[in-house]
Coordinates of C-alpha atoms and ligand atoms in Angstrom, one line a residue:
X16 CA 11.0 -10.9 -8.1
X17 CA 7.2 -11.2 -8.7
X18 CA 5.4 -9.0 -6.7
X19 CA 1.6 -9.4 -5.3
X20 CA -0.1 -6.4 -3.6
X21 CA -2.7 -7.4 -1.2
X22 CA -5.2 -4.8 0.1
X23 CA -7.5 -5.4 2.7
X24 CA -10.6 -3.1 2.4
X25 CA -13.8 -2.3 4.2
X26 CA -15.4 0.8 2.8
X27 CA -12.3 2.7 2.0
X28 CA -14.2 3.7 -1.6
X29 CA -13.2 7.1 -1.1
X30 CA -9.5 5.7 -1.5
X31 CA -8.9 2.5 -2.4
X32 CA -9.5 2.6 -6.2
X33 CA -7.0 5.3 -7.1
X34 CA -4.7 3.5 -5.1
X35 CA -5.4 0.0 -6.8
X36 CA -4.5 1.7 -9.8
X37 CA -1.8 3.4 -8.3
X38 CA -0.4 0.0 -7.2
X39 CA -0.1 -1.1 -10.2
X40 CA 3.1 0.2 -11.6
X41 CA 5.4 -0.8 -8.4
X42 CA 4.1 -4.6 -8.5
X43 CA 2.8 -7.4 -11.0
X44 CA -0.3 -8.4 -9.1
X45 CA -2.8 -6.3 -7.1
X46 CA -5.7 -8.5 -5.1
X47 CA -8.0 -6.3 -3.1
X48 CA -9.5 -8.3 0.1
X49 CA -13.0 -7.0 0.1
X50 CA -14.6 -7.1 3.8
X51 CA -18.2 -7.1 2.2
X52 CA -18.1 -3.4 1.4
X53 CA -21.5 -1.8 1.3
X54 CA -20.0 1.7 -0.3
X55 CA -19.9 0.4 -4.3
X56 CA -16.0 0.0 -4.3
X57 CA -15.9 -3.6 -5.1
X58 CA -18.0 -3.2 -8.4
X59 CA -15.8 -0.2 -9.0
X60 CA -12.4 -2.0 -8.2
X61 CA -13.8 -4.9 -10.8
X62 CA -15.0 -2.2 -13.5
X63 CA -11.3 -0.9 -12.9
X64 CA -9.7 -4.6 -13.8
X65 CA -9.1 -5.1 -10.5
X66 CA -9.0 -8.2 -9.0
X67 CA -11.4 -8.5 -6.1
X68 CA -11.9 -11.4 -3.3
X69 CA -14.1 -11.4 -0.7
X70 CA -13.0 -12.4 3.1
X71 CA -14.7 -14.3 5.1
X72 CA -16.1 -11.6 7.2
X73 CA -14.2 -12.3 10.4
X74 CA -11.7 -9.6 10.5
X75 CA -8.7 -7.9 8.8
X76 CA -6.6 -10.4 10.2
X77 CA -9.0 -12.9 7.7
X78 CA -8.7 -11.1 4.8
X79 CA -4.6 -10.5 5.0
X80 CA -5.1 -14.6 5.1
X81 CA -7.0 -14.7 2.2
X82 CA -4.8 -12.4 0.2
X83 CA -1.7 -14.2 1.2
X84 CA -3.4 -17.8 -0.4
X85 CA -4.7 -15.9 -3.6
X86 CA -1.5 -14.2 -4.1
X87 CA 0.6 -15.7 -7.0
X88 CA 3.8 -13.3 -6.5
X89 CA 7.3 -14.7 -4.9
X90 CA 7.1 -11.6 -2.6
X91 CA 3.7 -10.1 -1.6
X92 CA 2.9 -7.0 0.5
X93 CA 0.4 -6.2 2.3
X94 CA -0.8 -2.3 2.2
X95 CA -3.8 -0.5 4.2
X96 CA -6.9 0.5 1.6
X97 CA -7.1 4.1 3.5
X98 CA -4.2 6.0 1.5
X99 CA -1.5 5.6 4.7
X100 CA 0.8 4.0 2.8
X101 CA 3.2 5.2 -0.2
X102 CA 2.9 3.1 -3.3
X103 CA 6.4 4.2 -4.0
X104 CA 7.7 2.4 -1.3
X105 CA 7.1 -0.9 -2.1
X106 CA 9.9 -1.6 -3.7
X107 CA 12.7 -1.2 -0.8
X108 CA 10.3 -2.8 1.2
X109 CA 10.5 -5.8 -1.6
X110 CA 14.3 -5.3 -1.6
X111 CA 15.7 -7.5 1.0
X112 CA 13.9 -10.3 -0.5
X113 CA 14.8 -9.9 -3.7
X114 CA 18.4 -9.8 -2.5
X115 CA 18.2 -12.8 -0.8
X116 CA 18.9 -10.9 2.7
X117 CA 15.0 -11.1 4.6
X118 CA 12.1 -13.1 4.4
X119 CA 9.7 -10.8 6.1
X120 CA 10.7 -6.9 5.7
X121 CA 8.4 -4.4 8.2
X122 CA 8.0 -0.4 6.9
X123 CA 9.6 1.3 9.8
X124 CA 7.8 4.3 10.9
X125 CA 9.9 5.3 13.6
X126 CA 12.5 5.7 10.4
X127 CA 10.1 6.7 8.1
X128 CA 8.1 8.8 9.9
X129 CA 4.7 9.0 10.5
X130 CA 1.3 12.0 10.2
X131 CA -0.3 9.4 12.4
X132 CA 1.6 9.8 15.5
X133 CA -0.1 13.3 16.9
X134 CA -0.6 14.1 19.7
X135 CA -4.4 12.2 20.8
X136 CA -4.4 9.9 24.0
X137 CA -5.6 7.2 21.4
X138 CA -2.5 7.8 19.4
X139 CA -0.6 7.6 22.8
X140 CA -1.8 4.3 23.3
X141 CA -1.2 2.8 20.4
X142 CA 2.3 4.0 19.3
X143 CA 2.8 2.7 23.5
X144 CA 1.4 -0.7 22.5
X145 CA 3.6 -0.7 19.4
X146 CA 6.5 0.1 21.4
X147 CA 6.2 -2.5 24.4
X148 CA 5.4 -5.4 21.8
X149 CA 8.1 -4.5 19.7
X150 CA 10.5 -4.6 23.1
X151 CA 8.7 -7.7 24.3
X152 CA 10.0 -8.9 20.7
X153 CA 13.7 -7.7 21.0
X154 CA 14.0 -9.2 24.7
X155 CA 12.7 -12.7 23.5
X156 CA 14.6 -12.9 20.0
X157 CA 17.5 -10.8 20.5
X158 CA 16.4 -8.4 17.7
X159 CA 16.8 -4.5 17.3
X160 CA 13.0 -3.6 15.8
X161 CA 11.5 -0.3 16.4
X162 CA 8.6 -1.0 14.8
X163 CA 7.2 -4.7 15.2
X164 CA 3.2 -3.4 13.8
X165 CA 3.4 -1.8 10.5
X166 CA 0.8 -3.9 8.2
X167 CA 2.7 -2.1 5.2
X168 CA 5.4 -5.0 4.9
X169 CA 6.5 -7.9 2.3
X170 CA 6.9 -11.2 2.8
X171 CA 8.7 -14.1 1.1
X172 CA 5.6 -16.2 -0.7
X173 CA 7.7 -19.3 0.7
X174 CA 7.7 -18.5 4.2
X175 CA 3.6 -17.8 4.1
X176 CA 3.1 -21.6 4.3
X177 CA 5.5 -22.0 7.5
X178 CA 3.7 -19.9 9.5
X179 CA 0.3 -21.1 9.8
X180 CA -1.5 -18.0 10.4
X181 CA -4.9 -17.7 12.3
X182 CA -5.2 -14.6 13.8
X183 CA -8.6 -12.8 12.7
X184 CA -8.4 -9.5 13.4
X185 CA -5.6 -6.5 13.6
X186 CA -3.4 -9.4 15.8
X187 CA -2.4 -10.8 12.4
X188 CA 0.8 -8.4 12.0
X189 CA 2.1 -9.4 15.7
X190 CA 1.4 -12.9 14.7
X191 CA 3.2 -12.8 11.6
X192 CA 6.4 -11.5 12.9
X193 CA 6.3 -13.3 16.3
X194 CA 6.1 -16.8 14.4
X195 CA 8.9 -15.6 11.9
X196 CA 11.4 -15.1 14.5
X197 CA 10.4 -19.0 15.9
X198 CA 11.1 -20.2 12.9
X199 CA 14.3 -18.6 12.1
X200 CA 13.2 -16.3 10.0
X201 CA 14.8 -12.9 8.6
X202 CA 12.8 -10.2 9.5
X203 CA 14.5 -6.7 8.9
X204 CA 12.9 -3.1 8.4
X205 CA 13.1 -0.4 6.0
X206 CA 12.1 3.4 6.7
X207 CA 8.4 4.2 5.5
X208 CA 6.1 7.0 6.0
X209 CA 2.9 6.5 7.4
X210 CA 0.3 9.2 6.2
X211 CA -2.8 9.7 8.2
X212 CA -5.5 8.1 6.6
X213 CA -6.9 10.1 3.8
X214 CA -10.9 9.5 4.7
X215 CA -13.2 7.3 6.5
X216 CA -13.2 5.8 9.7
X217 CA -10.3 3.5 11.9
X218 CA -11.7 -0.3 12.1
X219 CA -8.9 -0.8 15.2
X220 CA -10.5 0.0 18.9
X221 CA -7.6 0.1 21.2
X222 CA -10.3 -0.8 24.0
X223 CA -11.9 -3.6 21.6
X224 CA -8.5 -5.1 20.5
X225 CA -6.2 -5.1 23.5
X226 CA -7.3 -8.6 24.9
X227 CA -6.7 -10.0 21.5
X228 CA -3.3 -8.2 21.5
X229 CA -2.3 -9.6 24.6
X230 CA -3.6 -13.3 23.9
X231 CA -1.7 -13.5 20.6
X232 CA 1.2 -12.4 22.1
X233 CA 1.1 -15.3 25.0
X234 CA -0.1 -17.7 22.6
X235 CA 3.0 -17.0 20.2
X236 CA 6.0 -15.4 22.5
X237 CA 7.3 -19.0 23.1
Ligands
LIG29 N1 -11.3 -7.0 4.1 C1 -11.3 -6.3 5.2 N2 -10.5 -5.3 5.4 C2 -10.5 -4.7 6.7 C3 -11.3 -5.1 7.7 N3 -11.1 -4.4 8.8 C4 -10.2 -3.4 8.4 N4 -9.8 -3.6 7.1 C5 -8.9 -2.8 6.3 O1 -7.6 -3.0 6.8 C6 -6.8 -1.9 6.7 C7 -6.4 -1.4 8.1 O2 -7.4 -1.0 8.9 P1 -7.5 0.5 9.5 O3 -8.9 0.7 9.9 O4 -6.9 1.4 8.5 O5 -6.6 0.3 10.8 P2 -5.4 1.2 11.2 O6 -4.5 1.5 10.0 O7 -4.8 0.6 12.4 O8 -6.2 2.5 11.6 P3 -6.1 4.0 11.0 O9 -5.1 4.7 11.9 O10 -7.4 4.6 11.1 O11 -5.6 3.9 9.6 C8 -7.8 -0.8 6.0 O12 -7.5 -0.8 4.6 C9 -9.2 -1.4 6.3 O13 -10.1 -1.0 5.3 C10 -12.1 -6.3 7.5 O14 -12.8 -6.8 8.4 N5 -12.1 -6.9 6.2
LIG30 MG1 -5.0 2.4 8.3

């Protein structure tokens, strides 16, 4: 199937233009989402043939909604800019589409594995958060996830339009699968590693972002 790439990206220069290129070989489209970079990488990414749009500077949840409208594939994935995610697995994440078995497919790092799970409290907290979503999830839709959070993941390009995405920030994963499952949906999960990220700074405060956790859950559980 045709594959888009979409990469959200706010200063990840020290990464995200070897893995643009990268990119390239597992998929037929790669759209970086530019969050209005100040480091040089979206002159770089463009000097590199890449395609670059700009979000509308509200969020990573903005820009995965811009990449999903630019993107022209039948399947797109979405992939973090900070070198976390494995270019090679794309395409079992792409798989279950293709064969006509998922509409939304979720890299599994309890699976897969993950650098990023060590031993901080902030890591604590979030691989906590990850886990009591993912069983508020299972409870409500009768599903077996393990990991409901992942933004590596692929989507049918169909199933984009039924959702009527709106979160703005980090939200936009839980969103995505939480209004899947309402619709009847397919989501499934394949194994993927997560990799610490390779440089530069995490845009996701647990303090910051919990409210807007908790609100896009109640606003989408039922
Ligand atoms: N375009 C755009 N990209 C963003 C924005 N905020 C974050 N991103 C990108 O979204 C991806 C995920 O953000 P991260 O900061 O890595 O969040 P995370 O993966 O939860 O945190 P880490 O554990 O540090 O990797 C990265 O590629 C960021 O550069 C934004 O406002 N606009
Ligand atoms: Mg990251």
């Amino acid at each position: 199937m045709r594959t888009s790439v979409v990469i959200p990206s706010r200063n990840e220069g020290a990464t995200v233009v070897a893995l643009a290129d990268a990119v390239r070989a597992h998929c037929d489209e790669v759209i970086v989402v530019d969050g209005h970079s100040t480091d040089g990488s979206p002159a770089r990414l463009r000097e590199a043939g890449v395609t670059v749009v700009e979000d509308g500077g509200l969020g990573k949840g903005d820009a995965i909604r811009r990449g999903l409208a630019a993107a022209g594939g039948e399947v797109i994935v979405t992939m973090d800019a900070d070198g976390s995610h494995d270019p090679a697995d794309i395409r079992a994440l792409v798989a279950p589409i293709g064969a006509g078995e998922a509409d939304l497919v979720i890299g599994c790092r309890m699976r897969g594995g993950s650098d990023e799970f060590a031993g901080t409290w902030t890591m604590f907290v979030r691989l906590w958060g990850n886990n009591f979503l993912t069983q508020v999830i299972n409870t409500r839709f009768g599903t077996a996830l393990t990991d409901s959070q992942n933004g590596f993941r692929a989507i049918r390009a169909a199933a984009v339009a039924q959702l009527g995405l709106r979160e703005n920030r980090h939200s936009i994963e839980l969103e995505m699968v939480l209004r899947a499952l309402k619709r009847g949906l397919r989501v499934s999960q394949v194994p993927a590693h997560e990799y610490a990220r390779k440089a530069g700074k995490s845009s996701l405060s647990v303090v910051r972002q919990t409210p807007t956790f908790l609100r896009c859950l109640l606003r989408n559980i039922w």
